Amino acid sequence: MVIDEVRTVSEPGIDPAAIDGFAATLRGTLIFPGDAEYEAARQVHNGMIDRRPALIARCEDVGDVIAGVNFARDNGLLLAVRGGGHNGPGLGTCDDGLVLDLSPMDGVRVDPAARTARVEGGCTLGEMDHATHAFGLATPLGVNSTTGLGGLTLGGGMGHLSRHYGLAIDNLLEVDMVLADGSFVTASEQQHPDLFWAIRGGGGNFGIVTSFLFRLHPVSTVYAGPMLWHMDLVEDILHWYGEFLPNAPDELNGTLMFISVPPADPFPEPLWNQTMCAIAWCYSGSPDQAEDIFLPIRTRFGTPALDWVGEMPYPVLQSMFDAVFPHGIQMYWKADFVNELTEESIKLRVQQALRKPVGSSLLGFHPIDGAAARVPDGATPWAYRDAKWVEVIVGATLDPTENDAIIAWARETWDVLHPFSAGGGYVNFMMEEGADRIQATYRGNYDRLARIKARYDPNNLFRVNQNITPRT
Ligand SMILES: Cc1cc2nc3c(=O)[nH]c(=O)nc-3n(C[C@H](O)[C@H](O)[C@H](O)COP(=O)(O)OP(=O)(O)OC[C@H]3O[C@@H](n4cnc5c(N)ncnc54)[C@H](O)[C@@H]3O)c2cc1C
């Protein structure tokens, strides 16, 4: 059966006894509209998303996930899978269908001798970092502890350790998955290698990952934090950054952003609400060399307006920017891959930064060179190993009356800057932008993804995602 029409549980044709049967098989809770928990349970991170699922199943274990997949498929229900609920366009939820909320599945088992961690599919980055930090170990993930590890990893996953140790997918050894037919498989280089290839960047298209096995690295404290400069220096800083970082040691990561300084302690009051150029640094090399690495950075443009770079536990860095994007913030974002920061594009970037609405909106560059760039093309579906940055344009506000303004700024900025990009967008930083944009993101890997999708999910049960159309 091809699920073209999706039904709601209130529509005739779905046997109420089937719902009762489903509820009875679950170890977790099944939440209905009207239940006291429903309003909170249906919310995702982005406050702009206002969807009303027919049912929300809080999954406690793999058995619950299998039951949920079978129930949705057999009853022709739209199925959404929620990891951390951080996805911009709200692809962790849906209207009228079934949401499988994996958040109760948040266990982490670290094997310090093998330097690996087995992480359940509903974990957040913070939950994993907490568990591995106890052993002085970490794997590259993102930059906010509240983000879901599931969605982040399946889309690629880049953050403070990407130049040193690659993307999250580059450190993935194995996954356990529930497929569209309800079967359970383990995928790795040895078992279902086609599936293992596809999930390393292809998102949630191929099934539900109930656990990930990651390689870990010795990362305990890092020399890290933000440095801020005034906008009058910014063209020089961008020229320097574009040359300096690609030639810096892999251990150094610097995410450059145009931000508004939050109007609150501990930020110095004269800086409040000013648009400034920030670089969030992370040096994960030898602590003995950190001061030497940063000396030229600290003096290159005079003393930075703010310098909070110093030694800290890695999880402190990972949660340092959480307050900028609290749960419920309104978000609209777009992204491109970028190869170089040219003279003309720098001027336009500064122009758009100065038009940025005050608040949490930002324009930023996440480096993806270093170790992430040394993974051969085609080894994973992530198709921009040759690009140096993911440029992200985030419209964000706590005030829904400002939504039109942040959306307009994000769209205008993308229109202005896209001609200077490498093409394609990063699936984790996209809204719902259409099939062409998804294909452009995967470049020549799209056809192979579409064939693997046809093998594992021919009827497109897993369609609430940046969707890859099954193709035989
Ligand atoms: C504040 C903030 C900071 C961010 N920072 C970064 C960053 O530094 N680096 C980066 O790469 N990205 C970052 N992101 C983007 C983030 O990676 C994506 O939004 C991602 O989709 C979030 O995953 P999630 O599990 O929280 O999302 P959800 O909304 O729960 O799910 C997103 C998609 O993934 C699928 N999915 C989730 N878990 C599973 C699973 N276990 N099995 C199968 N499918 C699953 C869902 O079905 C859905 O299609 C950030 C997002 C936010 C809001």
Coordinates of C-alpha atoms in Angstrom, one line a residue, residues 56-454:
I56 CA 1.9 11.2 20.8
A57 CA 3.6 8.0 22.0
R58 CA 6.4 8.5 24.5
C59 CA 8.7 5.5 23.7
E60 CA 10.5 3.9 26.6
D61 CA 12.3 1.2 24.6
V62 CA 12.8 -0.5 21.2
G63 CA 9.6 -2.5 21.7
D64 CA 7.6 0.8 21.9
V65 CA 9.2 2.0 18.7
I66 CA 8.4 -1.3 16.8
A67 CA 4.8 -1.1 18.1
G68 CA 4.5 2.5 16.9
V69 CA 5.9 1.9 13.4
N70 CA 3.6 -1.1 12.9
F71 CA 0.5 0.8 14.2
A72 CA 1.2 3.9 12.0
R73 CA 1.9 1.7 8.9
D74 CA -1.1 -0.7 9.3
N75 CA -3.5 2.2 9.9
G76 CA -2.3 4.5 7.2
L77 CA -1.3 7.2 9.7
L78 CA 1.2 9.9 9.0
L79 CA 4.3 9.2 11.2
A80 CA 6.6 11.7 12.8
V81 CA 9.7 10.8 14.8
R82 CA 10.9 13.1 17.4
G83 CA 14.5 13.1 18.9
G84 CA 15.2 16.3 20.6
G85 CA 12.5 18.3 18.8
H86 CA 15.1 21.0 17.7
N87 CA 14.4 20.8 14.0
G88 CA 13.8 24.3 12.4
P89 CA 10.7 23.4 10.3
G90 CA 9.4 21.1 13.0
L91 CA 10.0 17.8 11.4
G92 CA 9.8 16.1 14.8
T93 CA 6.1 16.5 14.8
C94 CA 3.0 16.6 12.5
D95 CA -0.6 17.4 12.2
D96 CA -3.2 14.7 12.7
G97 CA -0.7 11.7 12.7
L98 CA 1.3 9.8 15.2
V99 CA 4.4 11.2 16.9
L100 CA 6.9 8.8 18.3
D101 CA 8.7 10.8 20.9
L102 CA 12.0 9.1 21.7
S103 CA 13.0 11.5 24.5
P104 CA 12.6 8.9 27.3
M105 CA 15.2 6.8 25.5
D106 CA 18.1 8.8 26.8
G107 CA 20.6 6.2 28.2
V108 CA 24.3 6.4 27.5
R109 CA 26.8 3.6 28.2
V110 CA 30.5 4.5 27.9
D111 CA 33.1 1.9 27.4
P112 CA 36.3 3.8 28.5
A113 CA 38.6 1.0 27.5
A114 CA 37.3 0.8 23.9
R115 CA 36.7 4.6 23.8
T116 CA 33.1 4.2 22.6
A117 CA 29.7 5.2 23.7
R118 CA 26.4 3.5 23.0
V119 CA 23.8 6.3 23.0
E120 CA 20.0 5.8 22.8
G121 CA 18.1 7.6 20.0
G122 CA 16.3 10.2 22.1
C123 CA 19.4 11.6 23.8
T124 CA 20.3 15.3 23.8
L125 CA 23.9 16.4 23.2
G126 CA 24.1 17.5 26.9
E127 CA 23.1 14.0 28.1
M128 CA 25.8 12.4 26.0
D129 CA 28.5 15.0 26.9
H130 CA 27.7 14.5 30.6
A131 CA 28.2 10.8 30.4
T132 CA 31.4 10.8 28.3
H133 CA 33.0 13.8 30.2
A134 CA 33.2 11.7 33.4
F135 CA 35.8 9.6 31.5
G136 CA 37.6 12.6 29.9
L137 CA 36.2 11.7 26.5
A138 CA 34.0 13.3 23.9
T139 CA 32.8 13.0 20.3
P140 CA 32.1 15.9 17.9
L141 CA 28.5 17.0 18.1
G142 CA 27.0 20.5 17.9
V143 CA 27.1 23.7 19.9
N144 CA 24.0 23.6 22.1
S145 CA 23.5 21.0 24.8
T146 CA 19.7 20.9 24.3
T147 CA 19.8 19.8 20.7
G148 CA 18.7 16.2 19.9
L149 CA 21.6 13.9 19.1
G150 CA 19.4 11.8 16.8
G151 CA 18.4 14.5 14.2
L152 CA 21.8 16.3 14.5
T153 CA 23.8 13.1 13.8
L154 CA 21.6 11.7 11.0
G155 CA 21.9 15.1 9.2
G156 CA 25.7 15.2 9.5
G157 CA 26.4 17.0 12.8
M158 CA 29.0 19.7 13.0
G159 CA 30.3 21.7 16.0
H160 CA 33.2 22.8 18.0
L161 CA 35.3 19.6 17.4
S162 CA 34.6 19.2 13.7
R163 CA 38.0 20.5 12.5
H164 CA 39.8 18.3 15.0
Y165 CA 37.7 15.0 14.8
G166 CA 35.3 15.4 11.8
L167 CA 31.5 15.5 11.8
A168 CA 29.3 13.4 14.1
I169 CA 28.7 10.9 11.3
D170 CA 32.5 10.5 10.8
N171 CA 32.6 9.1 14.4
L172 CA 29.7 6.7 14.0
L173 CA 30.6 3.0 14.2
E174 CA 27.1 1.3 14.3
V175 CA 23.4 2.0 14.7
D176 CA 20.4 -0.1 15.8
M177 CA 17.3 0.7 13.8
V178 CA 13.7 -0.1 13.4
L179 CA 12.7 -0.2 9.7
A180 CA 9.4 0.5 8.0
D181 CA 8.3 -3.1 8.1
G182 CA 8.8 -3.2 11.9
S183 CA 12.0 -5.3 11.7
F184 CA 15.0 -4.5 13.8
V185 CA 18.5 -4.4 12.3
T186 CA 22.0 -3.4 13.2
A187 CA 23.8 -1.4 10.5
S188 CA 27.6 -0.9 10.3
E189 CA 30.4 -1.1 7.7
Q190 CA 29.9 -4.9 8.0
Q191 CA 26.1 -5.3 8.4
H192 CA 23.7 -3.6 6.0
P193 CA 26.6 -1.3 4.7
D194 CA 24.2 0.4 2.2
L195 CA 21.9 1.4 5.1
F196 CA 24.9 2.5 7.2
W197 CA 26.1 4.6 4.4
A198 CA 22.7 6.2 3.9
I199 CA 22.0 7.2 7.5
R200 CA 25.3 9.1 7.7
G201 CA 23.8 12.3 6.4
G202 CA 20.5 11.1 4.8
G203 CA 18.4 12.0 7.9
G204 CA 15.5 10.0 9.3
N205 CA 14.5 8.7 5.8
F206 CA 15.5 5.1 6.3
G207 CA 14.1 4.1 9.7
I208 CA 14.3 5.0 13.4
V209 CA 17.7 4.8 15.1
T210 CA 17.1 3.4 18.5
S211 CA 20.8 3.6 19.5
F212 CA 24.1 5.0 18.1
L213 CA 27.6 3.6 18.7
F214 CA 30.2 6.4 18.6
R215 CA 34.0 6.5 18.7
L216 CA 35.2 8.8 21.5
H217 CA 38.3 11.0 21.7
P218 CA 40.4 12.3 24.7
V219 CA 38.7 15.7 25.2
S220 CA 38.3 16.9 28.8
T221 CA 39.0 20.6 29.2
V222 CA 39.3 22.9 26.2
Y223 CA 40.6 26.4 25.9
A224 CA 37.5 28.1 24.6
G225 CA 34.9 30.8 24.7
P226 CA 33.7 33.9 22.8
M227 CA 35.7 37.0 21.7
L228 CA 33.8 40.0 20.5
W229 CA 34.9 42.9 18.3
H230 CA 33.1 46.1 17.3
M231 CA 31.7 46.3 13.8
D232 CA 34.1 49.0 12.6
L233 CA 36.9 46.4 12.4
V234 CA 34.7 43.8 10.8
E235 CA 35.8 43.8 7.2
D236 CA 39.4 43.3 8.2
I237 CA 38.4 40.6 10.6
L238 CA 36.5 38.7 8.0
H239 CA 39.4 38.9 5.5
W240 CA 41.8 37.6 8.2
Y241 CA 39.4 34.9 9.4
G242 CA 38.9 33.6 5.8
E243 CA 42.7 33.2 5.4
F244 CA 43.7 32.3 9.0
L245 CA 41.4 29.5 10.0
P246 CA 41.8 27.2 7.0
N247 CA 45.5 27.3 7.7
A248 CA 45.3 26.9 11.5
P249 CA 45.9 23.6 13.2
D250 CA 42.9 21.2 13.3
E251 CA 42.7 21.5 17.0
L252 CA 41.5 25.1 16.7
N253 CA 37.9 25.8 15.8
G254 CA 36.4 29.2 15.5
T255 CA 32.7 29.9 14.7
L256 CA 32.4 33.5 13.5
M257 CA 29.0 35.1 14.0
F258 CA 27.4 38.5 13.8
I259 CA 25.3 38.7 17.0
S260 CA 23.5 41.2 19.2
V261 CA 24.9 41.3 22.7
P262 CA 22.3 40.1 25.1
P263 CA 21.1 43.0 27.4
A264 CA 21.9 41.2 30.6
D265 CA 24.6 40.3 33.1
P266 CA 27.4 39.2 32.8
F267 CA 27.7 41.2 29.5
P268 CA 29.2 44.7 30.1
E269 CA 26.2 47.2 29.9
P270 CA 27.8 49.5 27.2
L271 CA 27.7 46.5 24.8
W272 CA 24.1 45.5 25.4
N273 CA 22.1 45.2 22.2
Q274 CA 25.0 46.2 20.0
T275 CA 25.6 44.2 16.8
M276 CA 29.1 42.8 17.1
C277 CA 31.4 40.3 15.4
A278 CA 31.9 37.3 17.6
I279 CA 34.1 34.3 17.3
A280 CA 33.3 31.3 19.5
W281 CA 36.7 29.6 19.8
C282 CA 37.5 26.0 20.9
Y283 CA 41.1 24.8 21.1
S284 CA 41.1 21.1 21.9
G285 CA 44.9 20.6 21.6
S286 CA 47.6 20.6 24.3
P287 CA 46.7 23.0 27.1
D288 CA 50.4 24.0 27.2
Q289 CA 50.2 25.5 23.8
A290 CA 46.9 27.3 24.1
E291 CA 48.2 30.7 25.3
D292 CA 50.7 30.8 22.4
I293 CA 48.0 29.9 19.9
F294 CA 45.8 32.7 21.1
L295 CA 48.4 35.5 21.6
P296 CA 48.4 36.6 17.9
I297 CA 44.6 36.4 17.8
R298 CA 44.3 38.5 20.9
T299 CA 46.6 41.2 19.6
R300 CA 45.8 41.2 15.9
F301 CA 43.0 43.9 16.1
G302 CA 43.9 45.5 19.4
T303 CA 42.3 44.2 22.5
P304 CA 38.9 42.5 21.8
A305 CA 35.9 44.3 23.2
L306 CA 35.2 41.2 25.2
D307 CA 37.4 38.2 25.7
W308 CA 36.0 35.3 27.7
V309 CA 38.4 32.7 26.2
G310 CA 40.0 30.4 28.8
E311 CA 40.3 26.8 30.0
M312 CA 37.0 25.2 30.8
P313 CA 35.4 21.7 30.9
Y314 CA 34.2 20.8 27.5
P315 CA 30.5 20.5 28.6
V316 CA 30.6 24.1 29.9
L317 CA 31.4 25.2 26.4
Q318 CA 28.7 23.0 25.0
S319 CA 26.0 24.6 27.1
M320 CA 27.4 28.2 27.1
F321 CA 25.1 29.4 24.3
D322 CA 22.0 27.5 25.3
A323 CA 20.3 30.6 26.8
V324 CA 20.5 32.4 23.4
F325 CA 18.0 29.9 22.0
P326 CA 15.6 28.8 24.8
H327 CA 12.8 26.4 24.3
G328 CA 9.9 28.1 22.5
I329 CA 11.9 30.7 20.7
Q330 CA 10.6 31.7 17.3
M331 CA 13.1 30.6 14.6
Y332 CA 13.4 30.7 10.9
W333 CA 16.7 29.9 9.2
K334 CA 18.4 29.2 6.0
A335 CA 21.9 28.0 5.1
D336 CA 24.4 27.5 2.4
F337 CA 27.8 25.9 2.0
V338 CA 30.7 28.4 1.3
N339 CA 34.1 27.9 -0.2
E340 CA 35.7 31.3 0.3
L341 CA 35.0 34.7 1.7
T342 CA 35.5 37.1 -1.3
E343 CA 35.9 40.8 -1.2
E344 CA 32.4 41.5 -2.6
S345 CA 30.7 38.9 -0.4
I346 CA 32.4 40.3 2.7
K347 CA 30.9 43.7 2.0
L348 CA 27.4 42.2 1.5
R349 CA 27.7 40.1 4.6
V350 CA 28.6 43.2 6.7
Q351 CA 25.7 45.1 5.1
Q352 CA 23.2 42.3 6.0
A353 CA 24.7 41.9 9.5
L354 CA 24.0 45.6 10.1
R355 CA 20.4 45.1 9.0
K356 CA 20.0 42.3 11.4
P357 CA 17.1 42.6 13.9
V358 CA 18.2 43.0 17.5
G359 CA 17.8 39.8 19.5
S360 CA 19.0 36.2 19.0
S361 CA 19.1 36.5 15.2
L362 CA 22.5 35.9 13.8
L363 CA 24.6 35.3 10.7
G364 CA 27.4 32.8 11.2
F365 CA 30.0 30.5 9.8
H366 CA 30.6 27.0 11.1
P367 CA 34.0 25.6 9.9
I368 CA 33.8 22.2 8.2
D369 CA 37.4 22.0 6.9
G370 CA 40.2 20.1 8.7
A371 CA 39.4 16.5 9.6
A372 CA 35.8 16.9 8.3
A373 CA 37.2 17.7 4.8
R374 CA 39.6 14.8 4.7
V375 CA 36.7 12.2 4.6
P376 CA 36.7 11.0 0.9
D377 CA 33.8 12.2 -1.3
G378 CA 31.1 9.5 -1.5
A379 CA 32.2 7.8 1.8
T380 CA 29.0 9.3 3.3
P381 CA 26.1 11.1 1.5
W382 CA 27.3 14.4 3.1
A383 CA 28.3 15.9 -0.2
Y384 CA 30.2 19.2 0.6
R385 CA 33.5 17.9 2.0
D386 CA 35.2 20.4 -0.3
A387 CA 33.4 23.5 1.3
K388 CA 35.1 25.4 4.2
W389 CA 32.0 26.7 6.0
V390 CA 28.3 26.2 6.6
E391 CA 26.9 29.7 6.5
V392 CA 23.8 29.9 8.6
I393 CA 21.3 32.8 8.7
V394 CA 19.1 32.5 11.8
G395 CA 16.1 34.7 12.3
A396 CA 15.2 34.3 16.0
T397 CA 13.0 36.2 18.5
L398 CA 11.2 35.6 21.7
D399 CA 8.4 37.9 20.5
P400 CA 6.0 36.4 17.9
T401 CA 5.0 39.8 16.8
E402 CA 8.5 40.1 15.3
N403 CA 8.2 37.0 13.2
D404 CA 7.6 38.8 9.9
A405 CA 10.7 41.0 10.5
I406 CA 13.0 38.1 11.3
I407 CA 11.7 36.0 8.4
A408 CA 12.0 38.9 5.9
W409 CA 15.6 39.5 7.1
A410 CA 16.6 35.8 6.8
R411 CA 15.1 35.5 3.3
E412 CA 16.6 38.8 2.1
T413 CA 20.0 37.9 3.5
W414 CA 19.9 34.4 1.8
D415 CA 18.9 36.0 -1.5
V416 CA 21.8 38.4 -1.3
L417 CA 24.4 35.9 -0.3
H418 CA 23.4 32.7 -2.0
P419 CA 25.1 33.7 -5.3
F420 CA 28.4 33.6 -3.4
S421 CA 27.7 30.0 -2.1
A422 CA 28.8 26.6 -3.3
G423 CA 25.2 25.6 -3.8
G424 CA 23.2 23.2 -1.7
G425 CA 22.2 23.7 1.9
Y426 CA 22.8 21.8 5.1
V427 CA 19.7 19.6 5.8
N428 CA 19.9 20.4 9.6
F429 CA 19.7 24.1 8.9
M430 CA 17.0 24.1 6.3
M431 CA 13.3 25.0 6.5
E432 CA 11.0 23.1 4.1
E433 CA 12.6 24.4 0.9
G434 CA 11.5 21.8 -1.7
A435 CA 12.8 18.8 -3.5
D436 CA 15.3 20.6 -5.7
R437 CA 17.1 22.1 -2.7
I438 CA 17.3 18.7 -1.0
Q439 CA 18.7 17.1 -4.2
A440 CA 21.3 20.0 -4.5
T441 CA 22.4 19.3 -1.0
Y442 CA 23.3 15.7 -1.7
R443 CA 24.7 16.4 -5.2
G444 CA 25.7 13.1 -6.9
N445 CA 24.8 11.1 -3.9
Y446 CA 21.1 11.7 -4.2
D447 CA 20.4 8.9 -6.7
R448 CA 22.1 6.3 -4.5
L449 CA 20.1 7.6 -1.5
A450 CA 16.9 7.3 -3.5
R451 CA 17.7 3.7 -4.4
I452 CA 18.5 2.8 -0.8
K453 CA 15.3 4.5 0.3
A454 CA 13.3 2.4 -2.2

